[in-house]
Tab-separated table of C-alpha atoms in Angstrom:
chain	number	residue	atom	x	y	z
A	150	UNK	CA	-148.866	73.273	79.902
A	151	UNK	CA	-148.898	73.850	83.572
A	152	UNK	CA	-149.679	71.383	86.353
A	153	UNK	CA	-150.278	71.588	90.064
A	154	UNK	CA	-149.666	68.903	92.568
A	155	UNK	CA	-152.132	68.746	95.534
A	156	UNK	CA	-151.364	66.323	98.422
A	157	UNK	CA	-154.991	66.147	99.183
A	158	UNK	CA	-155.805	63.454	101.807
A	159	UNK	CA	-152.417	61.911	101.680
A	160	UNK	CA	-150.871	62.036	105.321
A	161	UNK	CA	-147.158	62.894	104.871
A	162	UNK	CA	-146.656	63.755	108.619
A	163	UNK	CA	-144.606	60.448	109.087
A	164	UNK	CA	-141.750	62.196	107.279
A	165	UNK	CA	-138.948	63.195	109.594
A	166	UNK	CA	-136.874	66.316	109.282
A	167	UNK	CA	-134.638	65.837	106.217
A	168	UNK	CA	-136.311	62.661	105.078
A	169	UNK	CA	-137.730	62.581	101.516
A	170	UNK	CA	-139.948	60.551	99.211
A	171	UNK	CA	-140.158	60.919	95.406
A	172	UNK	CA	-143.529	60.638	93.564
A	173	UNK	CA	-143.378	60.119	89.727
A	174	UNK	CA	-146.457	60.720	87.586
A	175	UNK	CA	-146.894	59.851	83.892
A	176	UNK	CA	-148.341	62.822	81.743
A	177	UNK	CA	-149.721	62.425	78.339
A	178	UNK	CA	-150.550	65.327	75.947
A	179	UNK	CA	-152.876	64.690	73.153
A	180	UNK	CA	-153.851	67.143	70.442
A	181	UNK	CA	-156.928	67.559	68.448
A	182	UNK	CA	-155.831	65.023	65.901
A	183	UNK	CA	-155.072	62.446	68.493
A	184	UNK	CA	-151.450	62.852	68.203
A	185	UNK	CA	-149.703	62.424	71.641
A	186	UNK	CA	-146.555	62.601	73.564
A	187	UNK	CA	-145.726	61.245	76.995
A	188	UNK	CA	-143.252	62.151	79.911
A	189	UNK	CA	-142.874	61.734	83.537
A	190	UNK	CA	-143.203	64.539	86.208
A	191	UNK	CA	-141.148	63.759	89.355
A	192	UNK	CA	-142.026	65.429	92.642
A	193	UNK	CA	-139.710	65.220	95.716
A	194	UNK	CA	-141.279	65.812	99.096
A	195	UNK	CA	-138.902	66.729	102.041
A	196	UNK	CA	-140.162	66.319	105.394
A	197	UNK	CA	-140.062	68.898	108.304
A	198	UNK	CA	-139.948	68.147	112.017
A	199	UNK	CA	-143.258	67.730	113.807
A	200	UNK	CA	-143.239	68.612	117.466
A	201	UNK	CA	-144.290	65.796	120.114
A	202	UNK	CA	-147.774	65.605	121.031
A	203	UNK	CA	-148.793	64.701	124.572
A	204	UNK	CA	-151.212	61.918	125.066
A	205	UNK	CA	-151.521	61.446	128.865
A	206	UNK	CA	-154.758	62.135	130.649
A	207	UNK	CA	-155.182	65.443	132.805
A	208	UNK	CA	-155.206	63.206	135.874
A	209	UNK	CA	-151.534	62.430	135.283
A	210	UNK	CA	-150.853	66.166	135.856
A	211	UNK	CA	-151.797	66.473	139.606
A	212	UNK	CA	-151.033	64.995	142.808
A	213	UNK	CA	-151.447	65.491	146.531
A	214	UNK	CA	-149.208	65.148	149.461
A	215	UNK	CA	-149.798	65.617	153.295
A	216	UNK	CA	-147.574	67.101	155.791
A	217	UNK	CA	-146.529	64.927	158.670
A	218	UNK	CA	-147.783	66.269	162.066
A	219	UNK	CA	-149.595	65.137	165.294
A	220	UNK	CA	-152.996	64.044	166.856
A	221	UNK	CA	-154.142	66.150	169.693
A	222	UNK	CA	-152.430	63.691	172.154
A	223	UNK	CA	-149.130	64.166	170.427
A	224	UNK	CA	-149.203	60.726	168.391
A	225	UNK	CA	-147.082	61.303	165.149
A	226	UNK	CA	-149.090	61.277	162.057
A	227	UNK	CA	-146.941	60.120	159.011
A	228	UNK	CA	-148.841	61.931	156.366
A	229	UNK	CA	-148.162	61.335	152.689
A	230	UNK	CA	-144.763	62.271	151.776
A	231	UNK	CA	-144.543	61.603	147.955
A	232	UNK	CA	-146.746	61.324	144.888
A	233	UNK	CA	-146.092	60.106	141.376
A	234	UNK	CA	-147.555	60.287	137.965
A	235	UNK	CA	-146.654	59.210	134.485
A	236	UNK	CA	-146.717	61.480	131.400
A	237	UNK	CA	-146.662	60.378	127.773
A	238	UNK	CA	-146.372	61.650	124.336
A	239	UNK	CA	-146.182	60.676	120.724
A	240	UNK	CA	-144.551	62.049	117.620
A	241	UNK	CA	-145.721	61.780	114.012
A	242	UNK	CA	-142.274	61.745	112.572
A	243	UNK	CA	-140.987	58.336	111.815
A	244	UNK	CA	-138.251	57.082	114.245
A	245	UNK	CA	-138.350	60.148	116.307
A	246	UNK	CA	-137.235	59.859	119.991
A	247	UNK	CA	-138.117	62.128	122.872
A	248	UNK	CA	-137.182	62.671	126.393
A	249	UNK	CA	-138.972	64.464	129.448
A	250	UNK	CA	-137.413	67.151	131.881
A	251	UNK	CA	-138.602	69.731	134.253
A	252	UNK	CA	-138.254	73.096	132.650
A	253	UNK	CA	-136.535	76.035	134.450
A	254	UNK	CA	-135.654	75.979	138.076
A	255	UNK	CA	-138.210	74.094	140.009
A	256	UNK	CA	-139.336	75.555	143.515
A	257	UNK	CA	-138.056	73.634	146.470
A	258	UNK	CA	-140.079	75.586	149.127
A	259	UNK	CA	-141.807	72.463	150.257
A	260	UNK	CA	-140.073	69.552	148.661
A	261	UNK	CA	-138.375	68.469	145.377
A	262	UNK	CA	-139.765	67.210	142.084
A	263	UNK	CA	-137.945	64.902	139.548
A	264	UNK	CA	-138.942	63.422	136.227
A	265	UNK	CA	-137.208	60.803	134.404
A	266	UNK	CA	-136.608	60.612	130.515
A	267	UNK	CA	-139.601	58.404	130.152
A	268	UNK	CA	-142.076	60.834	131.756
A	269	UNK	CA	-142.338	59.340	135.355
A	270	UNK	CA	-142.479	62.312	137.763
A	271	UNK	CA	-142.215	62.150	141.534
A	272	UNK	CA	-142.713	64.775	144.097
A	273	UNK	CA	-141.226	64.428	147.592
A	274	UNK	CA	-142.416	66.582	150.393
A	275	UNK	CA	-139.702	67.581	152.843
A	276	UNK	CA	-141.150	67.585	156.248
A	277	UNK	CA	-137.857	69.086	157.599
A	278	UNK	CA	-138.380	72.351	155.833
A	279	UNK	CA	-139.694	75.338	157.839
A	280	UNK	CA	-142.154	76.159	155.311
A	281	UNK	CA	-143.744	72.727	155.307
A	282	UNK	CA	-143.770	72.746	159.119
A	283	UNK	CA	-145.534	76.077	158.975
A	284	UNK	CA	-148.640	74.766	157.230
A	285	UNK	CA	-151.640	74.723	159.497
A	286	UNK	CA	-154.330	71.976	159.676
A	287	UNK	CA	-156.652	72.676	156.872
A	288	UNK	CA	-154.311	74.812	154.929
A	289	UNK	CA	-153.656	73.949	151.381
A	290	UNK	CA	-150.953	75.382	149.025
A	291	UNK	CA	-150.166	74.425	145.472
A	292	UNK	CA	-146.904	74.216	143.769
A	293	UNK	CA	-146.649	74.050	139.768
A	294	UNK	CA	-143.918	72.719	137.707
A	295	UNK	CA	-143.549	72.677	133.978
A	296	UNK	CA	-142.698	69.190	132.423
A	297	UNK	CA	-141.350	69.396	128.928
A	298	UNK	CA	-141.104	66.709	126.288
A	299	UNK	CA	-138.371	67.243	123.694
A	300	UNK	CA	-137.911	65.272	120.431
A	301	UNK	CA	-134.548	64.560	118.956
A	302	UNK	CA	-134.760	67.710	116.705
A	303	UNK	CA	-135.318	70.139	119.647
A	304	UNK	CA	-139.055	70.705	119.310
A	305	UNK	CA	-140.900	70.487	122.559
A	306	UNK	CA	-144.345	70.547	124.252
A	307	UNK	CA	-145.036	71.747	127.813
A	308	UNK	CA	-147.417	70.557	130.296
A	309	UNK	CA	-148.119	71.965	133.984
A	310	UNK	CA	-147.873	69.489	136.829
A	311	UNK	CA	-149.935	70.660	139.986
A	312	UNK	CA	-149.031	69.512	143.367
A	313	UNK	CA	-151.351	70.079	146.245
A	314	UNK	CA	-149.844	70.170	149.700
A	315	UNK	CA	-152.210	69.884	152.676
A	316	UNK	CA	-151.090	70.937	156.124
A	317	UNK	CA	-151.367	68.985	159.282
A	318	UNK	CA	-151.473	70.310	162.829
A	319	UNK	CA	-148.229	70.317	164.670
A	320	UNK	CA	-148.292	70.033	168.464
A	321	UNK	CA	-146.736	72.784	170.425
A	322	UNK	CA	-143.636	72.207	172.736
A	323	UNK	CA	-142.766	73.707	175.975
A	324	UNK	CA	-139.316	75.354	176.284
A	325	UNK	CA	-137.221	77.423	178.692
A	326	UNK	CA	-137.066	80.786	176.964
A	327	UNK	CA	-133.584	80.965	178.151
A	328	UNK	CA	-132.455	77.727	176.645
A	329	UNK	CA	-132.084	78.808	172.981
A	330	UNK	CA	-131.638	81.889	170.910
A	331	UNK	CA	-131.296	82.550	167.155
A	332	UNK	CA	-129.475	85.120	165.176
A	333	UNK	CA	-130.967	86.163	161.732
A	334	UNK	CA	-128.629	88.944	160.578
A	335	UNK	CA	-131.589	91.068	159.475
A	336	UNK	CA	-129.783	94.270	160.291
A	337	UNK	CA	-126.558	93.613	162.287
A	338	UNK	CA	-123.715	91.264	162.718
A	339	UNK	CA	-125.270	89.860	165.894
A	340	UNK	CA	-121.982	90.155	167.836
A	341	UNK	CA	-119.820	88.462	164.999
A	342	UNK	CA	-116.494	89.862	164.328
A	343	UNK	CA	-115.072	90.990	161.055
A	344	UNK	CA	-118.249	90.131	159.036
A	345	UNK	CA	-120.244	91.470	156.182
A	346	UNK	CA	-123.787	91.335	155.471
A	347	UNK	CA	-125.338	90.481	152.061
A	348	UNK	CA	-128.867	89.932	151.020
A	349	UNK	CA	-131.140	89.294	148.067
A	350	UNK	CA	-134.817	88.639	147.389
A	351	UNK	CA	-133.911	84.905	147.035
A	352	UNK	CA	-131.838	84.140	150.076
A	353	UNK	CA	-132.685	87.034	152.418
A	354	UNK	CA	-130.025	88.539	154.675
A	355	UNK	CA	-126.885	86.428	155.642
A	356	UNK	CA	-123.478	87.011	157.223
A	357	UNK	CA	-120.467	86.084	155.116
A	358	UNK	CA	-116.769	86.885	154.920
A	359	UNK	CA	-115.137	87.274	151.496
A	360	UNK	CA	-111.329	87.440	151.854
A	361	UNK	CA	-108.443	84.882	151.713
A	362	UNK	CA	-107.148	83.949	155.309
A	363	UNK	CA	-109.777	86.178	157.023
A	364	UNK	CA	-112.234	84.719	159.757
A	365	UNK	CA	-115.470	85.713	161.491
A	366	UNK	CA	-115.907	84.552	165.046
A	367	UNK	CA	-118.152	84.872	168.130
A	368	UNK	CA	-117.940	83.640	171.723
A	369	UNK	CA	-121.134	82.239	173.196
A	370	UNK	CA	-120.895	82.491	177.006
A	371	UNK	CA	-123.461	81.289	179.570
A	372	UNK	CA	-124.080	79.571	182.983
A	373	UNK	CA	-125.676	76.422	181.626
A	374	UNK	CA	-123.938	73.805	179.147
A	375	UNK	CA	-124.250	74.332	175.339
A	376	UNK	CA	-126.203	71.376	173.868
A	377	UNK	CA	-125.650	72.319	170.284
A	378	UNK	CA	-125.063	75.148	167.875
A	379	UNK	CA	-126.608	74.998	164.422
A	380	UNK	CA	-126.818	77.406	161.488
A	381	UNK	CA	-127.708	77.579	157.731
A	382	UNK	CA	-124.474	77.651	155.838
A	383	UNK	CA	-124.221	78.787	152.132
A	384	UNK	CA	-121.738	77.572	149.589
A	385	UNK	CA	-121.659	80.232	146.990
A	386	UNK	CA	-120.119	79.537	143.376
A	387	UNK	CA	-117.307	77.563	144.957
A	388	UNK	CA	-115.867	75.021	142.409
A	389	UNK	CA	-112.043	75.020	142.364
A	390	UNK	CA	-110.928	73.736	145.702
A	391	UNK	CA	-111.280	76.411	148.176
A	392	UNK	CA	-111.370	75.274	151.807
A	393	UNK	CA	-114.044	76.203	154.116
A	394	UNK	CA	-113.019	75.799	157.815
A	395	UNK	CA	-114.719	75.949	161.093
A	396	UNK	CA	-112.901	76.162	164.540
A	397	UNK	CA	-114.335	75.586	168.041
A	398	UNK	CA	-112.436	77.003	170.954
A	399	UNK	CA	-109.274	77.233	168.850
A	400	UNK	CA	-109.502	73.651	167.468
A	401	UNK	CA	-110.117	73.035	163.611
A	402	UNK	CA	-112.967	70.630	163.608
A	403	UNK	CA	-114.153	70.932	159.970
A	404	UNK	CA	-112.243	71.654	156.710
A	405	UNK	CA	-113.647	70.824	153.406
A	406	UNK	CA	-113.375	71.851	149.723
A	407	UNK	CA	-116.433	71.733	147.244
A	408	UNK	CA	-116.916	71.330	143.581
A	409	UNK	CA	-119.983	72.277	141.535
A	410	UNK	CA	-123.131	70.101	141.544
A	411	UNK	CA	-125.759	69.090	143.831
A	412	UNK	CA	-124.665	67.334	147.092
A	413	UNK	CA	-127.310	64.993	148.332
A	414	UNK	CA	-125.833	62.852	151.103
A	415	UNK	CA	-125.122	64.213	154.642
A	416	UNK	CA	-121.725	63.953	156.273
A	417	UNK	CA	-120.733	63.927	159.886
A	418	UNK	CA	-117.516	63.569	161.898
A	419	UNK	CA	-115.898	63.852	165.342
A	420	UNK	CA	-112.865	65.845	166.321
A	421	UNK	CA	-111.600	66.392	169.793
A	422	UNK	CA	-114.935	65.715	171.477
A	423	UNK	CA	-116.720	68.001	168.932
A	424	UNK	CA	-119.284	66.123	166.857
A	425	UNK	CA	-120.764	67.716	163.663
A	426	UNK	CA	-123.205	67.095	160.819
A	427	UNK	CA	-123.577	68.738	157.500
A	428	UNK	CA	-126.869	68.205	156.028
A	429	UNK	CA	-127.430	69.481	152.272
A	430	UNK	CA	-130.643	71.333	151.717
A	431	UNK	CA	-131.566	73.652	148.680
A	432	UNK	CA	-129.642	73.364	145.512
A	433	UNK	CA	-129.508	76.204	142.926
A	434	UNK	CA	-130.354	78.590	145.658
A	435	UNK	CA	-128.821	81.640	144.342
A	436	UNK	CA	-126.977	80.646	141.038
A	437	UNK	CA	-124.661	83.607	140.709
A	438	UNK	CA	-122.293	83.868	137.819
A	439	UNK	CA	-123.797	80.843	136.125
A	440	UNK	CA	-122.880	78.537	138.949
A	441	UNK	CA	-125.328	76.709	141.170
A	442	UNK	CA	-125.084	77.344	144.798
A	443	UNK	CA	-126.323	75.236	147.782
A	444	UNK	CA	-127.597	75.652	151.434
A	445	UNK	CA	-126.552	73.308	154.093
A	446	UNK	CA	-127.458	72.937	157.686
A	447	UNK	CA	-124.410	72.620	160.072
A	448	UNK	CA	-124.977	71.225	163.523
A	449	UNK	CA	-122.176	71.155	166.072
A	450	UNK	CA	-122.301	69.322	169.407
A	451	UNK	CA	-119.641	70.349	171.888
A	452	UNK	CA	-118.215	68.052	174.728
A	453	UNK	CA	-120.459	67.744	177.808
A	454	UNK	CA	-120.261	70.562	180.147
A	455	UNK	CA	-119.137	73.198	177.655
A	456	UNK	CA	-120.533	76.503	178.963
A	457	UNK	CA	-118.568	78.736	176.743
A	458	UNK	CA	-117.746	78.263	173.128
A	459	UNK	CA	-115.802	80.477	170.718
A	460	UNK	CA	-116.807	79.578	167.232
A	461	UNK	CA	-114.796	80.877	164.143
A	462	UNK	CA	-115.645	80.312	160.566
A	463	UNK	CA	-112.913	80.947	157.789
A	464	UNK	CA	-111.780	79.853	154.399
A	465	UNK	CA	-109.115	80.219	151.610
A	466	UNK	CA	-111.337	82.204	149.512
A	467	UNK	CA	-110.119	85.101	147.526
A	468	UNK	CA	-113.131	86.356	145.673
A	469	UNK	CA	-116.018	88.728	146.136
A	470	UNK	CA	-119.385	88.082	147.859
A	471	UNK	CA	-121.171	87.086	144.553
A	472	UNK	CA	-118.417	84.796	143.383
A	473	UNK	CA	-116.748	81.937	145.443
A	474	UNK	CA	-118.030	82.917	148.946
A	475	UNK	CA	-119.691	81.684	151.884
A	476	UNK	CA	-122.409	82.717	154.265
A	477	UNK	CA	-124.359	81.829	157.444
A	478	UNK	CA	-127.852	82.514	158.609
A	479	UNK	CA	-130.190	81.411	161.456
A	480	UNK	CA	-127.573	80.693	163.900
A	481	UNK	CA	-129.267	78.822	166.782
A	482	UNK	CA	-127.553	77.955	170.118
A	483	UNK	CA	-129.356	75.577	172.541
A	484	UNK	CA	-128.618	75.259	176.217
A	485	UNK	CA	-129.490	72.744	178.759
A	486	UNK	CA	-131.435	75.142	180.941
A	487	UNK	CA	-134.150	74.255	183.470
A	488	UNK	CA	-134.450	77.538	185.336
A	489	UNK	CA	-137.931	78.149	183.991
A	490	UNK	CA	-139.189	74.791	185.345
A	491	UNK	CA	-137.921	75.243	189.002
A	492	UNK	CA	-138.490	77.308	191.877
A	493	UNK	CA	-137.667	77.838	195.653
A	494	UNK	CA	-139.655	79.139	198.374
A	495	UNK	CA	-138.740	79.429	202.238
A	496	UNK	CA	-141.084	79.201	205.087
A	497	UNK	CA	-141.268	82.137	207.291
A	498	UNK	CA	-140.054	81.675	210.905
A	499	UNK	CA	-138.029	83.094	213.752
A	500	UNK	CA	-134.394	83.741	214.067
A	501	UNK	CA	-132.478	82.652	217.275
A	502	UNK	CA	-132.814	86.092	218.784
A	503	UNK	CA	-136.530	86.065	218.290
A	504	UNK	CA	-136.736	88.225	215.299
A	505	UNK	CA	-139.053	87.357	212.489
A	506	UNK	CA	-137.329	85.569	209.353
A	507	UNK	CA	-139.864	86.453	206.605
A	508	UNK	CA	-138.658	83.634	204.324
A	509	UNK	CA	-139.575	83.758	200.524
A	510	UNK	CA	-143.199	83.280	200.092
A	511	UNK	CA	-143.434	83.227	196.310
A	512	UNK	CA	-141.515	82.264	193.227
A	513	UNK	CA	-142.361	82.719	189.576
A	514	UNK	CA	-141.016	81.584	186.244
A	515	UNK	CA	-142.047	81.975	182.600
A	516	UNK	CA	-142.535	79.039	180.069
A	517	UNK	CA	-142.409	79.515	176.270
A	518	UNK	CA	-143.967	77.471	173.624
A	519	UNK	CA	-142.805	76.735	170.091
A	520	UNK	CA	-145.299	75.889	167.459
A	521	UNK	CA	-144.141	75.608	163.772
A	522	UNK	CA	-147.588	76.269	162.482
A	523	UNK	CA	-148.068	79.689	160.945
A	524	UNK	CA	-150.320	81.907	163.017
A	525	UNK	CA	-151.040	79.127	165.677
A	526	UNK	CA	-152.300	80.405	169.031
A	527	UNK	CA	-152.201	78.525	172.366
A	528	UNK	CA	-153.194	78.630	175.971
A	529	UNK	CA	-151.759	77.451	179.251
A	530	UNK	CA	-153.354	75.511	181.893
A	531	UNK	CA	-152.834	73.118	184.973
A	532	UNK	CA	-153.470	69.527	184.478
A	533	UNK	CA	-155.550	67.877	187.131
A	534	UNK	CA	-156.065	69.208	190.565
A	535	UNK	CA	-152.745	70.811	191.912
A	536	UNK	CA	-151.603	70.092	195.465
A	537	UNK	CA	-152.358	72.842	197.982
A	538	UNK	CA	-150.575	70.980	200.823
A	539	UNK	CA	-148.191	74.036	201.307
A	540	UNK	CA	-149.545	76.679	199.075
A	541	UNK	CA	-151.055	77.478	195.804
A	542	UNK	CA	-149.904	77.126	192.216
A	543	UNK	CA	-151.112	79.202	189.049
A	544	UNK	CA	-150.269	79.880	185.503
A	545	UNK	CA	-151.320	82.643	183.346
A	546	UNK	CA	-152.554	82.334	179.558
A	547	UNK	CA	-149.102	83.762	178.676
A	548	UNK	CA	-147.143	81.001	180.446
A	549	UNK	CA	-146.224	82.890	183.595
A	550	UNK	CA	-146.557	80.503	186.595
A	551	UNK	CA	-146.505	81.484	190.202
A	552	UNK	CA	-146.178	79.437	193.285
A	553	UNK	CA	-147.314	81.279	196.680
A	554	UNK	CA	-146.421	79.463	199.961
A	555	UNK	CA	-148.973	79.596	202.657
A	556	UNK	CA	-147.406	80.096	205.881
A	557	UNK	CA	-150.581	79.693	207.793
A	558	UNK	CA	-151.008	76.058	206.845
A	559	UNK	CA	-150.271	73.281	209.388
A	560	UNK	CA	-148.064	71.438	206.926
A	561	UNK	CA	-146.055	74.460	206.326
A	562	UNK	CA	-145.566	75.336	209.999
A	563	UNK	CA	-144.700	71.745	210.596
A	564	UNK	CA	-141.448	72.028	208.578
A	565	UNK	CA	-138.311	72.021	210.672
A	566	UNK	CA	-135.174	73.937	210.017
A	567	UNK	CA	-133.205	71.822	207.370
A	568	UNK	CA	-136.277	70.133	205.911
A	569	UNK	CA	-136.817	70.308	202.194
A	570	UNK	CA	-139.929	68.989	200.490
A	571	UNK	CA	-140.783	69.245	196.704
A	572	UNK	CA	-144.090	69.734	195.039
A	573	UNK	CA	-144.505	68.968	191.285
A	574	UNK	CA	-147.194	70.411	188.919
A	575	UNK	CA	-147.996	69.622	185.436
A	576	UNK	CA	-148.807	72.467	182.950
A	577	UNK	CA	-150.255	72.105	179.657
A	578	UNK	CA	-150.087	74.231	176.475
A	579	UNK	CA	-152.955	73.575	174.120
A	580	UNK	CA	-152.892	75.172	170.557
A	581	UNK	CA	-155.919	76.212	168.697
A	582	UNK	CA	-156.405	72.843	167.056
A	583	UNK	CA	-156.503	70.972	170.378
A	584	UNK	CA	-153.031	69.385	170.299
A	585	UNK	CA	-151.147	69.852	173.528
A	586	UNK	CA	-147.906	69.256	175.296
A	587	UNK	CA	-147.234	68.753	178.974
């Protein structure tokens, strides 16, 4: 006699992996003369793991943030820097537990995402990142992340979180083009001694040095005081106590060792009149050899009146470029220069012997603008009605200004030897969205 068991409509999904139940059925066999025999059939059913099943709505999988920026008059607009949502899941297995995580290495191009074990996710827009500041008014970009819920047996289900990031206009700013410069190491050492270039599709091109006791240095010289020097600084696979050091004009102002892990808090210090700040940025930026790397911004402020600064970077490393190393990029030096905002003209006249002293009838300067928005355009103009008491002032659409002294004017001719007067003019740069700076 054969028999078949069919679970039919019985829902047995509640059985967890390895959990079992036993079913017993009484069977009686009767022949044609009504003689019978009875016995029990015992069936043991062993459970298998059932993966978690998401139960949240589609709305929990998206969010929007807005870049901070400016109104046309320069008023700061805070934007919306963070957004959160809650994901949920269930599991058919009795007593199963589950936890949420972000799968893979999430993008940090515009900000960071985190999710707790209960499924509450938060995206924080980082308005200090260049990519965020480069967003134009009306521009929108999306970032997608994979949220994963995993049960206690390792089964998982994925969902995609989509973050929409809206750009806001950033006002332009007016700078002296001689006041700052940036080295990007795209093809050369940019004047740094004893360096090596390294690059990848992830981190671009950087300058680094990879040998124990060696250093790379550069001297920044000029006629105006240095306000600050800042650069991106990469910690690559450092984990067992190597010291990273920075010297300024021969004085050691920074010395620190690192371990693996994400550093989140900024640090600062002051040594010999030099102040510095180390601000952590991207984590897991390169991840060579199974270790996570990190990018920082290092900003150094020298003592007031420092026109020349010799900067040296060194370490106690003894490894290769892809293992326990350091690198720098985007070295920016900012000086207190006002040359582009000032000019001097001299009235024509006569020398004591009666010869003509031609004076200096015109002066010119070039202003530069900085606008973090990608593709932004701008134009220059003069605010109000400029004074023509002694001459005329004009500015081109490219920011080149010219003052022309008019020696035929009565006010100009009335100036005596030794007299000095000043004329001030307000120039305005206006971007293509109407925001301006004076």
